[in-house]
Amino acid sequence: MVADTGGSGDPRARMAMRTIGQSQSISGSKLTLTMQPNTTSTLVAAIESSNDSADYQSAADALVDNLTQGNVDDHNASHRGWWNSYWSQSFVQIGDKDVEKSWYGSLYLLGSVSRSGKYAPGLWGNWITGDMNWNGDYHTNYNYQAPFYAALTTNHIAQMDAYDQPVLDWMSRGQQLAQQNGFQGVLYPVGISPNGTSADTNLYNQKSDAVNVASDMVMRYEQTRDATYAAKVYPFLKQVGLFWQNYLTKDSSGTYTITNDAPQEGNAYPQTNSILSLGLVHLLMEGLTDMSAALGQDAGTRATWQDIDAHLAPLPTMTQNGQTVFRETSTGAGWVNDGNDIDIQAVYPGGQVGLDSPAGLVQTARNTVDQLTAAWHGGNAPATFYAAAARVGYDPATILANLHTEAVDNSYPNLAVHHGGGGIENINVTTSGLDEMLLQSFQGDVKVFADWPANSNAKFGDLMADGGFLISSSMADNAVQYVRAVSQKGGDLVVTNPWPGSPVQVYRGGSHAGTVSGTKITLSTSAGETITLARPGTSYATVQAELAQPVKAGSGTTSTSLSTGFESGQPQPTWTDSVDTAGGDVVGVTGINSDSTGPQTGVRSGETSRTGTAALMYSGSAAGSSPHAYLKVYDLSAAPLDIGTAKTLGYWIYPESHATTPWVPAGSTESECVAVDLVFTDGSTLRDSGAVDQNGDQIHPAHQCGRLTPDAWNHVTVDLAAKNSGKRIARVLVGYDHPGGSGGYRGYIDDLSIT
């Protein structure tokens, strides 16, 4: 069965199909399959184009004629292996599962439409069932670039490989077009297509198309610092730079001005200092400076690029509804709120304004986002607007709410976000929009959760930052839990301190490397090295455990109760043997014996229990003037347990003495200096709240010493609302605390409830 497509000329394609395993017959373009009961058959298809082979017709037939079921199985295994590797490259986890799903759906589409060594996708991707507007070409004034931006921070760089070839194939024609118009370097039209062809050679009075397509290349280099890649695209970027070196006009003050360059297609003369072009030319000059230094080339010209970067005309501004905002040009197009976001594109992809910029400039950018009301869900804006809003710290709750609308109301069942612009450009809406909220690095320093809403847990892994760093981090209870950076190329890692005012614990390859302090932390790295940052006192094992745990849902919801006997099928502890560094930490307590490296809390079955067969064992060995150990057991931060005005904590505790375990010294009561403790969402604790048990004894572990009967089950209850009414429980701990205490302690807790 075959089908040919094509018009009066190339390209043409042939699709061939057949079945494997059963009888088939062909009549015209119809294939009829005859199957017997309890049998299987496989339908296989192949497609070959005249660009792939001059003998594309016979080649397509041969592809399916020679296929066996074993070949199909091999293809399937390879296919699954490819996707397994693809999904292992990065991840995000957030409370809004619709937005999270859109992030993954967009990456699925990116992996489906763009593969290394293949033709880059046009405006509508590989397949379309309706009209292919705008010739389905590579529109160079943002549409072609946008879907590939999604590959950058998500660490899917291979999906960018197809992007460069049509741009590079057009370079000689770009040089010719520049010469025909009296310019040097290259000049690109709005619509190029594969193999040096063009579907639309109209310039629309825009000079920015070549520097626009250069943006992906510069951003890719800045993130990967791949010198081999730089060598590949550097000749093209130099030609783009040559155009601007000669096209810009320089006044007596040394300021470079862009003249007669339309921000939108067809803007009539005069159009001076298009804010889009200003941002992109800055980005180009920065990229050329960095690449030339890395490649050891053009040191003389480098000074020119740096001078242009330092002295380009300022981003034009105006007043809109009482706010200072960016405008499209200094002379010409002014404020335009039509579903485009040109006014803010110097921020993204231009990279000229961010959280490290002067406060006034950042505020102007936020005002611009505020006034571009049509851009959130406009035809041409979402692919770049959300990332721009995040880069300047616009209200993150508003960004997420609009991303939710994109995911729910502006997405097809196949998860493609749709608007009036070209189709696959919207692959970048959720990906870069969300990534820039979670991680920013374009200003030379890594910022985790740079623009993230309060009371919203989140986690991400191996997102890519400038300099070739893969960054992982987690946010829980409004606090960053850790930062892990994998250095792919070496060089300095600069991180904005995630714990302002606090020193930072550093681990190199899992080994303690001291602490550092400051607002921005600079650490040298070597290629392949892993740097882990955490709050002081956080063990490497704790970070590793947190890395392995899924994020909890957002903290906007609450739980009403917790009840467990630690039996199979009942709520199990979130952590085992894990010190709560934020809720009490550990001092002067080690493992009770040679088999334990530190204090312990873990479920034991078949030992000592009040009901059933399981209970929570605790143990440790104390020494020093003020030994204590607070270990995390349950994480309720995803849905904190609301105390309200009537909640009771109840549990049974069995403190062991020397009579039941040799690890507790004879006569010691250390096992009694233990209590279940709670950490509330405001950071306060049950033990320090003044709460008492049913006997009037403070529930602080140190005040339970001597109050419990050893080698027996003791029932403890606490009226939580008496001292903590209205609070919400984020974590459940088991704490040992006894100033001056010494020696081993051990015991069990069972039938824990908060109801």
PDB file of N, CA and C in Angstrom, residues 515-591:
ATOM      1  N   THR A 515      32.105  25.222  55.472  1.00  0.00           N
ATOM      2  CA  THR A 515      30.987  26.128  55.260  1.00  0.00           C
ATOM      3  C   THR A 515      31.486  27.404  54.601  1.00  0.00           C
ATOM      4  N   VAL A 516      30.588  28.066  53.887  1.00  0.00           N
ATOM      5  CA  VAL A 516      30.875  29.359  53.264  1.00  0.00           C
ATOM      6  C   VAL A 516      29.731  30.293  53.621  1.00  0.00           C
ATOM      7  N   SER A 517      29.945  31.571  53.427  1.00  0.00           N
ATOM      8  CA  SER A 517      28.897  32.527  53.744  1.00  0.00           C
ATOM      9  C   SER A 517      28.929  33.664  52.741  1.00  0.00           C
ATOM     10  N   GLY A 518      27.863  34.462  52.760  1.00  0.00           N
ATOM     11  CA  GLY A 518      27.764  35.594  51.864  1.00  0.00           C
ATOM     12  C   GLY A 518      26.457  35.586  51.103  1.00  0.00           C
ATOM     13  N   THR A 519      26.126  36.712  50.489  1.00  0.00           N
ATOM     14  CA  THR A 519      24.911  36.808  49.681  1.00  0.00           C
ATOM     15  C   THR A 519      25.034  35.989  48.418  1.00  0.00           C
ATOM     16  N   LYS A 520      26.216  36.049  47.802  1.00  0.00           N
ATOM     17  CA  LYS A 520      26.512  35.219  46.634  1.00  0.00           C
ATOM     18  C   LYS A 520      27.728  34.373  46.958  1.00  0.00           C
ATOM     19  N   ILE A 521      27.636  33.108  46.681  1.00  0.00           N
ATOM     20  CA  ILE A 521      28.676  32.144  47.022  1.00  0.00           C
ATOM     21  C   ILE A 521      29.359  31.697  45.741  1.00  0.00           C
ATOM     22  N   THR A 522      30.679  31.773  45.699  1.00  0.00           N
ATOM     23  CA  THR A 522      31.441  31.349  44.536  1.00  0.00           C
ATOM     24  C   THR A 522      32.298  30.142  44.904  1.00  0.00           C
ATOM     25  N   LEU A 523      32.145  29.064  44.142  1.00  0.00           N
ATOM     26  CA  LEU A 523      32.884  27.833  44.385  1.00  0.00           C
ATOM     27  C   LEU A 523      33.529  27.379  43.085  1.00  0.00           C
ATOM     28  N   SER A 524      34.806  27.073  43.124  1.00  0.00           N
ATOM     29  CA  SER A 524      35.462  26.520  41.946  1.00  0.00           C
ATOM     30  C   SER A 524      35.030  25.067  41.777  1.00  0.00           C
ATOM     31  N   THR A 525      34.913  24.623  40.531  1.00  0.00           N
ATOM     32  CA  THR A 525      34.511  23.244  40.265  1.00  0.00           C
ATOM     33  C   THR A 525      35.378  22.666  39.159  1.00  0.00           C
ATOM     34  N   SER A 526      35.463  21.361  39.141  1.00  0.00           N
ATOM     35  CA  SER A 526      36.111  20.649  38.044  1.00  0.00           C
ATOM     36  C   SER A 526      35.051  19.872  37.275  1.00  0.00           C
ATOM     37  N   ALA A 527      35.340  19.558  36.029  1.00  0.00           N
ATOM     38  CA  ALA A 527      34.366  18.860  35.183  1.00  0.00           C
ATOM     39  C   ALA A 527      33.982  17.530  35.822  1.00  0.00           C
ATOM     40  N   GLY A 528      32.686  17.283  35.898  1.00  0.00           N
ATOM     41  CA  GLY A 528      32.173  16.045  36.470  1.00  0.00           C
ATOM     42  C   GLY A 528      31.956  16.084  37.966  1.00  0.00           C
ATOM     43  N   GLU A 529      32.329  17.176  38.620  1.00  0.00           N
ATOM     44  CA  GLU A 529      32.206  17.264  40.079  1.00  0.00           C
ATOM     45  C   GLU A 529      30.779  17.606  40.491  1.00  0.00           C
ATOM     46  N   THR A 530      30.355  17.033  41.623  1.00  0.00           N
ATOM     47  CA  THR A 530      29.049  17.333  42.197  1.00  0.00           C
ATOM     48  C   THR A 530      29.227  18.130  43.477  1.00  0.00           C
ATOM     49  N   ILE A 531      28.593  19.291  43.517  1.00  0.00           N
ATOM     50  CA  ILE A 531      28.612  20.162  44.690  1.00  0.00           C
ATOM     51  C   ILE A 531      27.222  20.128  45.320  1.00  0.00           C
ATOM     52  N   THR A 532      27.157  19.911  46.622  1.00  0.00           N
ATOM     53  CA  THR A 532      25.881  19.903  47.331  1.00  0.00           C
ATOM     54  C   THR A 532      25.919  20.963  48.422  1.00  0.00           C
ATOM     55  N   LEU A 533      24.889  21.786  48.476  1.00  0.00           N
ATOM     56  CA  LEU A 533      24.773  22.843  49.471  1.00  0.00           C
ATOM     57  C   LEU A 533      23.578  22.566  50.374  1.00  0.00           C
ATOM     58  N   ALA A 534      23.736  22.860  51.654  1.00  0.00           N
ATOM     59  CA  ALA A 534      22.645  22.657  52.612  1.00  0.00           C
ATOM     60  C   ALA A 534      22.853  23.599  53.787  1.00  0.00           C
ATOM     61  N   ARG A 535      21.840  23.668  54.636  1.00  0.00           N
ATOM     62  CA  ARG A 535      21.969  24.462  55.848  1.00  0.00           C
ATOM     63  C   ARG A 535      22.955  23.811  56.808  1.00  0.00           C
ATOM     64  N   PRO A 536      23.660  24.605  57.628  1.00  0.00           N
ATOM     65  CA  PRO A 536      24.622  24.019  58.570  1.00  0.00           C
ATOM     66  C   PRO A 536      23.992  22.929  59.422  1.00  0.00           C
ATOM     67  N   GLY A 537      24.754  21.856  59.632  1.00  0.00           N
ATOM     68  CA  GLY A 537      24.276  20.748  60.442  1.00  0.00           C
ATOM     69  C   GLY A 537      23.521  19.697  59.669  1.00  0.00           C
ATOM     70  N   THR A 538      23.235  19.957  58.391  1.00  0.00           N
ATOM     71  CA  THR A 538      22.520  18.978  57.570  1.00  0.00           C
ATOM     72  C   THR A 538      23.510  17.941  57.060  1.00  0.00           C
ATOM     73  N   SER A 539      23.268  16.693  57.373  1.00  0.00           N
ATOM     74  CA  SER A 539      24.174  15.637  56.933  1.00  0.00           C
ATOM     75  C   SER A 539      23.989  15.363  55.447  1.00  0.00           C
ATOM     76  N   TYR A 540      25.017  14.832  54.845  1.00  0.00           N
ATOM     77  CA  TYR A 540      24.922  14.463  53.428  1.00  0.00           C
ATOM     78  C   TYR A 540      23.875  13.368  53.232  1.00  0.00           C
ATOM     79  N   ALA A 541      23.786  12.460  54.211  1.00  0.00           N
ATOM     80  CA  ALA A 541      22.789  11.389  54.129  1.00  0.00           C
ATOM     81  C   ALA A 541      21.373  11.960  54.112  1.00  0.00           C
ATOM     82  N   THR A 542      21.159  13.034  54.876  1.00  0.00           N
ATOM     83  CA  THR A 542      19.837  13.668  54.892  1.00  0.00           C
ATOM     84  C   THR A 542      19.504  14.242  53.528  1.00  0.00           C
ATOM     85  N   VAL A 543      20.474  14.911  52.913  1.00  0.00           N
ATOM     86  CA  VAL A 543      20.239  15.462  51.575  1.00  0.00           C
ATOM     87  C   VAL A 543      19.940  14.348  50.581  1.00  0.00           C
ATOM     88  N   GLN A 544      20.707  13.269  50.651  1.00  0.00           N
ATOM     89  CA  GLN A 544      20.482  12.160  49.738  1.00  0.00           C
ATOM     90  C   GLN A 544      19.094  11.569  49.921  1.00  0.00           C
ATOM     91  N   ALA A 545      18.655  11.484  51.182  1.00  0.00           N
ATOM     92  CA  ALA A 545      17.311  10.961  51.440  1.00  0.00           C
ATOM     93  C   ALA A 545      16.253  11.891  50.866  1.00  0.00           C
ATOM     94  N   GLU A 546      16.449  13.199  51.005  1.00  0.00           N
ATOM     95  CA  GLU A 546      15.480  14.160  50.476  1.00  0.00           C
ATOM     96  C   GLU A 546      15.463  14.160  48.957  1.00  0.00           C
ATOM     97  N   LEU A 547      16.623  13.950  48.350  1.00  0.00           N
ATOM     98  CA  LEU A 547      16.682  13.863  46.888  1.00  0.00           C
ATOM     99  C   LEU A 547      15.827  12.713  46.373  1.00  0.00           C
ATOM    100  N   ALA A 548      15.762  11.649  47.151  1.00  0.00           N
ATOM    101  CA  ALA A 548      15.045  10.455  46.710  1.00  0.00           C
ATOM    102  C   ALA A 548      13.549  10.517  46.967  1.00  0.00           C
ATOM    103  N   GLN A 549      13.092  11.509  47.727  1.00  0.00           N
ATOM    104  CA  GLN A 549      11.676  11.573  48.079  1.00  0.00           C
ATOM    105  C   GLN A 549      10.905  12.429  47.094  1.00  0.00           C
ATOM    106  N   PRO A 550       9.685  12.041  46.751  1.00  0.00           N
ATOM    107  CA  PRO A 550       8.866  12.903  45.892  1.00  0.00           C
ATOM    108  C   PRO A 550       8.417  14.138  46.650  1.00  0.00           C
ATOM    109  N   VAL A 551       8.145  15.193  45.901  1.00  0.00           N
ATOM    110  CA  VAL A 551       7.631  16.403  46.534  1.00  0.00           C
ATOM    111  C   VAL A 551       6.232  16.127  47.066  1.00  0.00           C
ATOM    112  N   LYS A 552       5.906  16.792  48.129  1.00  0.00           N
ATOM    113  CA  LYS A 552       4.549  16.706  48.640  1.00  0.00           C
ATOM    114  C   LYS A 552       3.684  17.709  47.900  1.00  0.00           C
ATOM    115  N   ALA A 553       2.393  17.490  47.912  1.00  0.00           N
ATOM    116  CA  ALA A 553       1.475  18.420  47.258  1.00  0.00           C
ATOM    117  C   ALA A 553       1.544  19.773  47.945  1.00  0.00           C
ATOM    118  N   GLY A 554       1.021  20.788  47.302  1.00  0.00           N
ATOM    119  CA  GLY A 554       1.062  22.137  47.856  1.00  0.00           C
ATOM    120  C   GLY A 554       0.436  22.205  49.229  1.00  0.00           C
ATOM    121  N   SER A 555       0.899  23.157  50.038  1.00  0.00           N
ATOM    122  CA  SER A 555       0.457  23.238  51.420  1.00  0.00           C
ATOM    123  C   SER A 555      -0.845  24.003  51.582  1.00  0.00           C
ATOM    124  N   GLY A 556      -1.589  24.166  50.520  1.00  0.00           N
ATOM    125  CA  GLY A 556      -2.857  24.867  50.633  1.00  0.00           C
ATOM    126  C   GLY A 556      -3.948  24.008  51.246  1.00  0.00           C
ATOM    127  N   THR A 557      -3.796  22.665  51.171  1.00  0.00           N
ATOM    128  CA  THR A 557      -4.785  21.770  51.745  1.00  0.00           C
ATOM    129  C   THR A 557      -4.352  21.353  53.147  1.00  0.00           C
ATOM    130  N   THR A 558      -5.279  20.833  53.931  1.00  0.00           N
ATOM    131  CA  THR A 558      -4.971  20.408  55.294  1.00  0.00           C
ATOM    132  C   THR A 558      -5.486  19.003  55.534  1.00  0.00           C
ATOM    133  N   SER A 559      -4.859  18.318  56.492  1.00  0.00           N
ATOM    134  CA  SER A 559      -5.337  17.028  56.955  1.00  0.00           C
ATOM    135  C   SER A 559      -6.142  17.236  58.230  1.00  0.00           C
ATOM    136  N   THR A 560      -6.941  16.247  58.569  1.00  0.00           N
ATOM    137  CA  THR A 560      -7.766  16.358  59.774  1.00  0.00           C
ATOM    138  C   THR A 560      -7.346  15.386  60.862  1.00  0.00           C
ATOM    139  N   SER A 561      -6.597  14.327  60.505  1.00  0.00           N
ATOM    140  CA  SER A 561      -6.205  13.358  61.532  1.00  0.00           C
ATOM    141  C   SER A 561      -5.045  12.511  61.035  1.00  0.00           C
ATOM    142  N   LEU A 562      -4.402  11.829  62.003  1.00  0.00           N
ATOM    143  CA  LEU A 562      -3.363  10.838  61.718  1.00  0.00           C
ATOM    144  C   LEU A 562      -3.527   9.724  62.731  1.00  0.00           C
ATOM    145  N   SER A 563      -3.547   8.505  62.256  1.00  0.00           N
ATOM    146  CA  SER A 563      -3.696   7.372  63.162  1.00  0.00           C
ATOM    147  C   SER A 563      -2.958   6.179  62.576  1.00  0.00           C
ATOM    148  N   THR A 564      -2.049   5.587  63.375  1.00  0.00           N
ATOM    149  CA  THR A 564      -1.277   4.457  62.860  1.00  0.00           C
ATOM    150  C   THR A 564      -0.789   3.581  64.003  1.00  0.00           C
ATOM    151  N   GLY A 565      -0.781   2.288  63.746  1.00  0.00           N
ATOM    152  CA  GLY A 565      -0.141   1.319  64.630  1.00  0.00           C
ATOM    153  C   GLY A 565       1.115   0.769  63.984  1.00  0.00           C
ATOM    154  N   PHE A 566       1.553   1.402  62.877  1.00  0.00           N
ATOM    155  CA  PHE A 566       2.763   1.039  62.145  1.00  0.00           C
ATOM    156  C   PHE A 566       2.660  -0.324  61.476  1.00  0.00           C
ATOM    157  N   GLU A 567       1.430  -0.848  61.385  1.00  0.00           N
ATOM    158  CA  GLU A 567       1.231  -2.140  60.729  1.00  0.00           C
ATOM    159  C   GLU A 567       1.176  -1.955  59.213  1.00  0.00           C
ATOM    160  N   SER A 568       1.376  -3.036  58.503  1.00  0.00           N
ATOM    161  CA  SER A 568       1.264  -3.005  57.045  1.00  0.00           C
ATOM    162  C   SER A 568      -0.121  -2.515  56.646  1.00  0.00           C
ATOM    163  N   GLY A 569      -0.181  -1.586  55.706  1.00  0.00           N
ATOM    164  CA  GLY A 569      -1.452  -1.015  55.266  1.00  0.00           C
ATOM    165  C   GLY A 569      -1.844   0.235  56.010  1.00  0.00           C
ATOM    166  N   GLN A 570      -1.139   0.541  57.113  1.00  0.00           N
ATOM    167  CA  GLN A 570      -1.387   1.763  57.863  1.00  0.00           C
ATOM    168  C   GLN A 570      -0.321   2.802  57.497  1.00  0.00           C
ATOM    169  N   PRO A 571      -0.557   4.090  57.805  1.00  0.00           N
ATOM    170  CA  PRO A 571       0.439   5.112  57.454  1.00  0.00           C
ATOM    171  C   PRO A 571       1.821   4.773  57.994  1.00  0.00           C
ATOM    172  N   GLN A 572       2.780   4.719  57.074  1.00  0.00           N
ATOM    173  CA  GLN A 572       4.150   4.402  57.447  1.00  0.00           C
ATOM    174  C   GLN A 572       4.980   5.679  57.550  1.00  0.00           C
ATOM    175  N   PRO A 573       6.034   5.669  58.352  1.00  0.00           N
ATOM    176  CA  PRO A 573       6.869   6.862  58.493  1.00  0.00           C
ATOM    177  C   PRO A 573       7.421   7.339  57.155  1.00  0.00           C
ATOM    178  N   THR A 574       7.523   8.643  57.035  1.00  0.00           N
ATOM    179  CA  THR A 574       8.136   9.236  55.853  1.00  0.00           C
ATOM    180  C   THR A 574       9.638   9.047  55.887  1.00  0.00           C
ATOM    181  N   TRP A 575      10.222   9.112  57.095  1.00  0.00           N
ATOM    182  CA  TRP A 575      11.672   9.027  57.251  1.00  0.00           C
ATOM    183  C   TRP A 575      12.039   7.907  58.212  1.00  0.00           C
ATOM    184  N   THR A 576      13.235   7.388  58.039  1.00  0.00           N
ATOM    185  CA  THR A 576      13.827   6.422  58.956  1.00  0.00           C
ATOM    186  C   THR A 576      15.202   6.932  59.366  1.00  0.00           C
ATOM    187  N   ASP A 577      15.465   6.984  60.662  1.00  0.00           N
ATOM    188  CA  ASP A 577      16.779   7.382  61.190  1.00  0.00           C
ATOM    189  C   ASP A 577      17.226   8.728  60.638  1.00  0.00           C
ATOM    190  N   SER A 578      16.324   9.692  60.542  1.00  0.00           N
ATOM    191  CA  SER A 578      16.624  10.967  59.896  1.00  0.00           C
ATOM    192  C   SER A 578      16.507  12.123  60.886  1.00  0.00           C
ATOM    193  N   VAL A 579      17.618  12.804  61.136  1.00  0.00           N
ATOM    194  CA  VAL A 579      17.637  13.929  62.068  1.00  0.00           C
ATOM    195  C   VAL A 579      16.924  15.129  61.455  1.00  0.00           C
ATOM    196  N   ASP A 580      16.118  15.815  62.249  1.00  0.00           N
ATOM    197  CA  ASP A 580      15.452  17.032  61.799  1.00  0.00           C
ATOM    198  C   ASP A 580      16.363  18.220  62.125  1.00  0.00           C
ATOM    199  N   THR A 581      17.174  18.622  61.167  1.00  0.00           N
ATOM    200  CA  THR A 581      18.136  19.691  61.412  1.00  0.00           C
ATOM    201  C   THR A 581      17.459  21.028  61.657  1.00  0.00           C
ATOM    202  N   ALA A 582      16.244  21.192  61.122  1.00  0.00           N
ATOM    203  CA  ALA A 582      15.532  22.455  61.317  1.00  0.00           C
ATOM    204  C   ALA A 582      14.651  22.435  62.552  1.00  0.00           C
ATOM    205  N   GLY A 583      14.302  21.242  63.046  1.00  0.00           N
ATOM    206  CA  GLY A 583      13.349  21.147  64.143  1.00  0.00           C
ATOM    207  C   GLY A 583      13.941  20.731  65.465  1.00  0.00           C
ATOM    208  N   GLY A 584      15.271  20.766  65.608  1.00  0.00           N
ATOM    209  CA  GLY A 584      15.884  20.404  66.881  1.00  0.00           C
ATOM    210  C   GLY A 584      17.286  19.852  66.764  1.00  0.00           C
ATOM    211  N   ASP A 585      17.604  19.179  65.646  1.00  0.00           N
ATOM    212  CA  ASP A 585      18.947  18.704  65.346  1.00  0.00           C
ATOM    213  C   ASP A 585      19.385  17.625  66.351  1.00  0.00           C
ATOM    214  N   VAL A 586      20.672  17.298  66.333  1.00  0.00           N
ATOM    215  CA  VAL A 586      21.238  16.304  67.241  1.00  0.00           C
ATOM    216  C   VAL A 586      22.557  16.831  67.801  1.00  0.00           C
ATOM    217  N   VAL A 587      22.740  16.686  69.103  1.00  0.00           N
ATOM    218  CA  VAL A 587      23.981  17.092  69.779  1.00  0.00           C
ATOM    219  C   VAL A 587      24.305  16.025  70.824  1.00  0.00           C
ATOM    220  N   GLY A 588      25.508  15.492  70.772  1.00  0.00           N
ATOM    221  CA  GLY A 588      25.964  14.578  71.809  1.00  0.00           C
ATOM    222  C   GLY A 588      25.276  13.234  71.823  1.00  0.00           C
ATOM    223  N   VAL A 589      24.669  12.833  70.722  1.00  0.00           N
ATOM    224  CA  VAL A 589      24.002  11.534  70.658  1.00  0.00           C
ATOM    225  C   VAL A 589      24.555  10.762  69.462  1.00  0.00           C
ATOM    226  N   THR A 590      24.993   9.554  69.716  1.00  0.00           N
ATOM    227  CA  THR A 590      25.508   8.675  68.669  1.00  0.00           C
ATOM    228  C   THR A 590      24.676   7.403  68.642  1.00  0.00           C
ATOM    229  N   GLY A 591      25.118   6.433  67.843  1.00  0.00           N
ATOM    230  CA  GLY A 591      24.412   5.167  67.781  1.00  0.00           C
ATOM    231  C   GLY A 591      24.552   4.370  69.057  1.00  0.00           C
TER     232      GLY A 591
END
